[in-house]
PDB file of C-alpha atoms in Angstrom:
ATOM      1  CA  MET A1131      -0.002  -0.087  -0.014  1.00 37.00           C
ATOM      2  CA  LEU A1132       2.858   2.460   0.824  1.00 39.00           C
ATOM      3  CA  ASP A1133       4.245   1.962  -2.630  1.00 43.00           C
ATOM      4  CA  GLN A1134       1.819   4.251  -4.072  1.00 44.00           C
ATOM      5  CA  PHE A1135       2.974   7.193  -1.969  1.00 44.00           C
ATOM      6  CA  LYS A1136       6.185   8.982  -2.711  1.00 47.00           C
ATOM      7  CA  TRP A1137       7.939  10.178   0.597  1.00 50.00           C
ATOM      8  CA  ASN A1138      11.656  11.431   0.445  1.00 53.00           C
ATOM      9  CA  ILE A1139      14.260  13.092   2.624  1.00 53.00           C
ATOM     10  CA  ASP A1140      15.773  16.270   1.169  1.00 54.00           C
ATOM     11  CA  SER A1141      19.454  16.405   0.332  1.00 59.00           C
ATOM     12  CA  ASP A1142      20.575  17.838   3.570  1.00 59.00           C
ATOM     13  CA  GLY A1143      18.730  15.154   5.431  1.00 54.00           C
ATOM     14  CA  LYS A1144      16.534  17.513   7.502  1.00 52.00           C
ATOM     15  CA  ASP A1145      12.996  17.571   5.839  1.00 51.00           C
ATOM     16  CA  VAL A1146      10.744  14.866   4.806  1.00 51.00           C
ATOM     17  CA  PHE A1147       8.383  15.601   2.045  1.00 53.00           C
ATOM     18  CA  GLY A1148       5.979  13.760  -0.164  1.00 54.00           C
ATOM     19  CA  THR A1149       2.511  13.111  -1.190  1.00 53.00           C
ATOM     20  CA  GLY A1150      -0.225  10.675  -0.107  1.00 54.00           C
ATOM     21  CA  ARG A1151      -1.129   9.339   3.231  1.00 54.00           C
ATOM     22  CA  PRO A1152       1.666   7.232   5.056  1.00 52.00           C
ATOM     23  CA  PHE A1153      -0.561   5.634   7.640  1.00 55.00           C
ATOM     24  CA  SER A1154      -4.091   4.267   7.313  1.00 60.00           C
ATOM     25  CA  LEU A1155      -7.001   6.163   8.921  1.00 64.00           C
ATOM     26  CA  ASN A1156      -8.864   4.682  12.001  1.00 66.00           C
ATOM     27  CA  SER A1157     -12.193   6.555  12.603  1.00 71.00           C
ATOM     28  CA  PHE A1158     -12.327   5.235  16.152  1.00 69.00           C
ATOM     29  CA  VAL A1159      -8.931   6.943  16.894  1.00 63.00           C
ATOM     30  CA  ASN A1160      -9.587   9.956  14.751  1.00 65.00           C
ATOM     31  CA  ASP A1161     -12.746  10.720  16.635  1.00 71.00           C
ATOM     32  CA  LYS A1162     -10.797  11.009  19.837  1.00 70.00           C
ATOM     33  CA  ILE A1163      -7.296  12.370  18.954  1.00 72.00           C
ATOM     34  CA  HIS A1164      -6.938  15.724  17.171  1.00 72.00           C
ATOM     35  CA  VAL A1165      -3.875  17.613  15.789  1.00 75.00           C
ATOM     36  CA  TYR A1166      -3.945  21.322  16.749  1.00 74.00           C
ATOM     37  CA  TYR A1167      -1.379  23.735  15.867  1.00 77.00           C
ATOM     38  CA  GLY A1168      -1.679  26.817  18.208  1.00 78.00           C
ATOM     39  CA  GLU A1169      -2.065  27.599  21.921  1.00 80.00           C
ATOM     40  CA  ALA A1170      -3.247  24.085  22.823  1.00 79.00           C
ATOM     41  CA  TRP A1171      -2.774  24.751  26.623  1.00 79.00           C
ATOM     42  CA  LYS A1172      -5.877  27.152  26.342  1.00 82.00           C
ATOM     43  CA  LEU A1173      -8.132  24.339  25.152  1.00 82.00           C
ATOM     44  CA  PRO A1174     -10.504  22.816  27.751  1.00 85.00           C
ATOM     45  CA  VAL A1175      -9.322  19.139  26.844  1.00 86.00           C
ATOM     46  CA  ASP A1176      -8.298  16.136  28.789  1.00 88.00           C
ATOM     47  CA  ALA A1177      -4.612  16.249  27.791  1.00 89.00           C
ATOM     48  CA  ILE A1178      -2.294  17.966  25.396  1.00 89.00           C
ATOM     49  CA  VAL A1179       1.098  16.673  24.137  1.00 89.00           C
ATOM     50  CA  LEU A1180       4.250  18.563  24.184  1.00 88.00           C
ATOM     51  CA  GLY A1181       7.545  17.573  22.808  1.00 87.00           C
ATOM     52  CA  GLN A1182      10.297  18.019  25.468  1.00 87.00           C
ATOM     53  CA  ASN A1183      13.964  17.088  26.309  1.00 87.00           C
ATOM     54  CA  GLU A1184      14.814  14.575  28.964  1.00 88.00           C
ATOM     55  CA  ASN A1185      15.207  16.982  31.878  1.00 86.00           C
ATOM     56  CA  LEU A1186      11.874  18.786  30.945  1.00 84.00           C
ATOM     57  CA  THR A1187      13.825  22.035  30.623  1.00 83.00           C
ATOM     58  CA  GLU A1188      13.245  22.961  27.032  1.00 82.00           C
ATOM     59  CA  ARG A1189      11.541  26.447  26.933  1.00 79.00           C
ATOM     60  CA  ILE A1190      11.178  27.280  23.365  1.00 78.00           C
ATOM     61  CA  ASP A1191       8.073  28.036  21.168  1.00 73.00           C
ATOM     62  CA  GLY A1192       4.862  27.216  23.108  1.00 71.00           C
ATOM     63  CA  ASN A1193       6.523  25.314  25.832  1.00 80.00           C
ATOM     64  CA  GLU A1194       7.788  28.435  27.529  1.00 84.00           C
ATOM     65  CA  ALA A1195       4.250  29.801  27.781  1.00 86.00           C
ATOM     66  CA  VAL A1196       2.881  26.385  29.294  1.00 88.00           C
ATOM     67  CA  PHE A1197       5.491  26.622  32.064  1.00 88.00           C
ATOM     68  CA  GLN A1198       4.661  30.227  32.755  1.00 89.00           C
ATOM     69  CA  ILE A1199       0.992  29.987  32.841  1.00 90.00           C
ATOM     70  CA  ALA A1200       0.746  26.358  34.525  1.00 91.00           C
ATOM     71  CA  GLY A1201       1.944  27.674  37.794  1.00 92.00           C
ATOM     72  CA  PRO A1202       4.327  26.466  40.635  1.00 92.00           C
ATOM     73  CA  VAL A1203       2.445  22.988  41.306  1.00 91.00           C
ATOM     74  CA  PHE A1204       3.007  22.067  37.726  1.00 90.00           C
ATOM     75  CA  ASP A1205       6.623  23.084  38.091  1.00 89.00           C
ATOM     76  CA  GLN A1206       6.989  21.142  41.223  1.00 91.00           C
ATOM     77  CA  ASN A1207       5.429  17.977  39.382  1.00 90.00           C
ATOM     78  CA  CYS A1208       7.930  18.199  36.693  1.00 89.00           C
ATOM     79  CA  ILE A1209      10.753  18.461  38.957  1.00 88.00           C
ATOM     80  CA  GLU A1210       9.597  15.442  40.859  1.00 90.00           C
ATOM     81  CA  LEU A1211       9.713  13.453  37.413  1.00 86.00           C
ATOM     82  CA  GLU A1212      13.473  14.123  37.281  1.00 81.00           C
ATOM     83  CA  ASN A1213      14.714  12.496  34.034  1.00 85.00           C
ATOM     84  CA  VAL A1214      12.405  11.232  31.372  1.00 88.00           C
ATOM     85  CA  ASN A1215      14.153   8.734  28.984  1.00 89.00           C
ATOM     86  CA  THR A1216      14.219   9.488  25.248  1.00 87.00           C
ATOM     87  CA  GLY A1217      11.506   7.537  23.488  1.00 88.00           C
ATOM     88  CA  THR A1218       9.163   7.583  26.525  1.00 89.00           C
ATOM     89  CA  ALA A1219       6.376   9.898  27.732  1.00 91.00           C
ATOM     90  CA  ALA A1220       5.182  11.233  31.133  1.00 92.00           C
ATOM     91  CA  ILE A1221       2.129  12.889  32.367  1.00 93.00           C
ATOM     92  CA  VAL A1222       1.404  15.659  34.930  1.00 92.00           C
ATOM     93  CA  GLU A1223      -1.549  17.603  35.849  1.00 92.00           C
ATOM     94  CA  GLY A1224      -2.334  20.688  33.896  1.00 90.00           C
ATOM     95  CA  GLY A1225      -2.110  23.259  36.803  1.00 91.00           C
ATOM     96  CA  ASN A1226      -3.595  26.541  35.776  1.00 93.00           C
ATOM     97  CA  LEU A1227      -3.837  25.628  32.054  1.00 91.00           C
ATOM     98  CA  GLY A1228      -7.144  24.929  30.295  1.00 89.00           C
ATOM     99  CA  CYS A1229      -6.238  21.363  29.763  1.00 88.00           C
ATOM    100  CA  GLN A1230      -6.491  18.700  32.708  1.00 91.00           C
ATOM    101  CA  HIS A1231      -3.014  17.124  31.889  1.00 92.00           C
ATOM    102  CA  VAL A1232       0.147  17.793  29.988  1.00 92.00           C
ATOM    103  CA  ILE A1233       2.021  14.697  28.462  1.00 92.00           C
ATOM    104  CA  PHE A1234       5.566  15.180  27.704  1.00 91.00           C
ATOM    105  CA  ALA A1235       6.817  13.173  24.696  1.00 90.00           C
ATOM    106  CA  VAL A1236      10.540  12.879  24.880  1.00 89.00           C
ATOM    107  CA  GLY A1237      11.901  12.578  21.256  1.00 85.00           C
ATOM    108  CA  PRO A1238      15.510  12.311  20.211  1.00 84.00           C
ATOM    109  CA  LYS A1239      17.978  14.814  19.310  1.00 81.00           C
ATOM    110  CA  TYR A1240      18.127  14.771  15.669  1.00 77.00           C
ATOM    111  CA  ASP A1241      21.300  13.469  14.043  1.00 77.00           C
ATOM    112  CA  LYS A1242      21.301  12.651  10.356  1.00 79.00           C
ATOM    113  CA  ASN A1243      24.120  10.099  10.882  1.00 85.00           C
ATOM    114  CA  PHE A1244      21.884   8.083  13.300  1.00 83.00           C
ATOM    115  CA  LEU A1245      18.524   8.698  11.155  1.00 82.00           C
ATOM    116  CA  ASP A1246      16.977   5.155  11.817  1.00 84.00           C
ATOM    117  CA  ALA A1247      17.608   5.574  15.614  1.00 84.00           C
ATOM    118  CA  SER A1248      16.136   9.002  15.575  1.00 82.00           C
ATOM    119  CA  ILE A1249      13.083   7.889  13.623  1.00 84.00           C
ATOM    120  CA  SER A1250      12.617   4.940  15.991  1.00 85.00           C
ATOM    121  CA  ALA A1251      12.928   6.984  19.158  1.00 85.00           C
ATOM    122  CA  LEU A1252      10.550   9.585  17.807  1.00 84.00           C
ATOM    123  CA  HIS A1253       8.027   7.027  16.901  1.00 84.00           C
ATOM    124  CA  THR A1254       8.314   5.261  20.265  1.00 87.00           C
ATOM    125  CA  SER A1255       7.877   8.537  22.228  1.00 87.00           C
ATOM    126  CA  MET A1256       4.715   9.339  20.249  1.00 85.00           C
ATOM    127  CA  MET A1257       3.308   5.882  20.736  1.00 86.00           C
ATOM    128  CA  GLN A1258       4.205   6.234  24.531  1.00 87.00           C
ATOM    129  CA  ALA A1259       2.252   9.589  24.594  1.00 87.00           C
ATOM    130  CA  LEU A1260      -0.797   7.890  23.087  1.00 84.00           C
ATOM    131  CA  THR A1261      -0.556   5.097  25.479  1.00 84.00           C
ATOM    132  CA  VAL A1262      -0.200   7.320  28.513  1.00 84.00           C
ATOM    133  CA  SER A1263      -3.363   9.275  27.232  1.00 82.00           C
ATOM    134  CA  CYS A1264      -5.339   6.204  27.114  1.00 77.00           C
ATOM    135  CA  TYR A1265      -4.567   5.005  30.626  1.00 70.00           C
ATOM    136  CA  SER A1266      -4.709   8.141  32.488  1.00 62.00           C
TER     137      SER A1266
END
């Protein structure tokens, strides 16, 4: 099935581009999980997923606003998690955010010399985030 789609990595190894759908759709899952690009922490939802580093110290893009708005209890919960391994996910209460929980998906540091390992760790972290969301 994937043969009908064309997906490639550009010459510098940084961007993936292509056409078609690389994964099949599942209406049961699609009715429950939505991709949202914007200030997701303001949404009144069960949980949002943020990409994060192992120490939960990354404060770029929207992550910085999440930590500023969520409050001191959220910060303390993150500190108590200590390190979260690459390829895994962790969940904390949302604090002062609109969402009830924040799930941190810890992906790899991209290295084109270790592309397969990076892709595998990213896939695993996203699957772990979905698993955490289902059982929390």
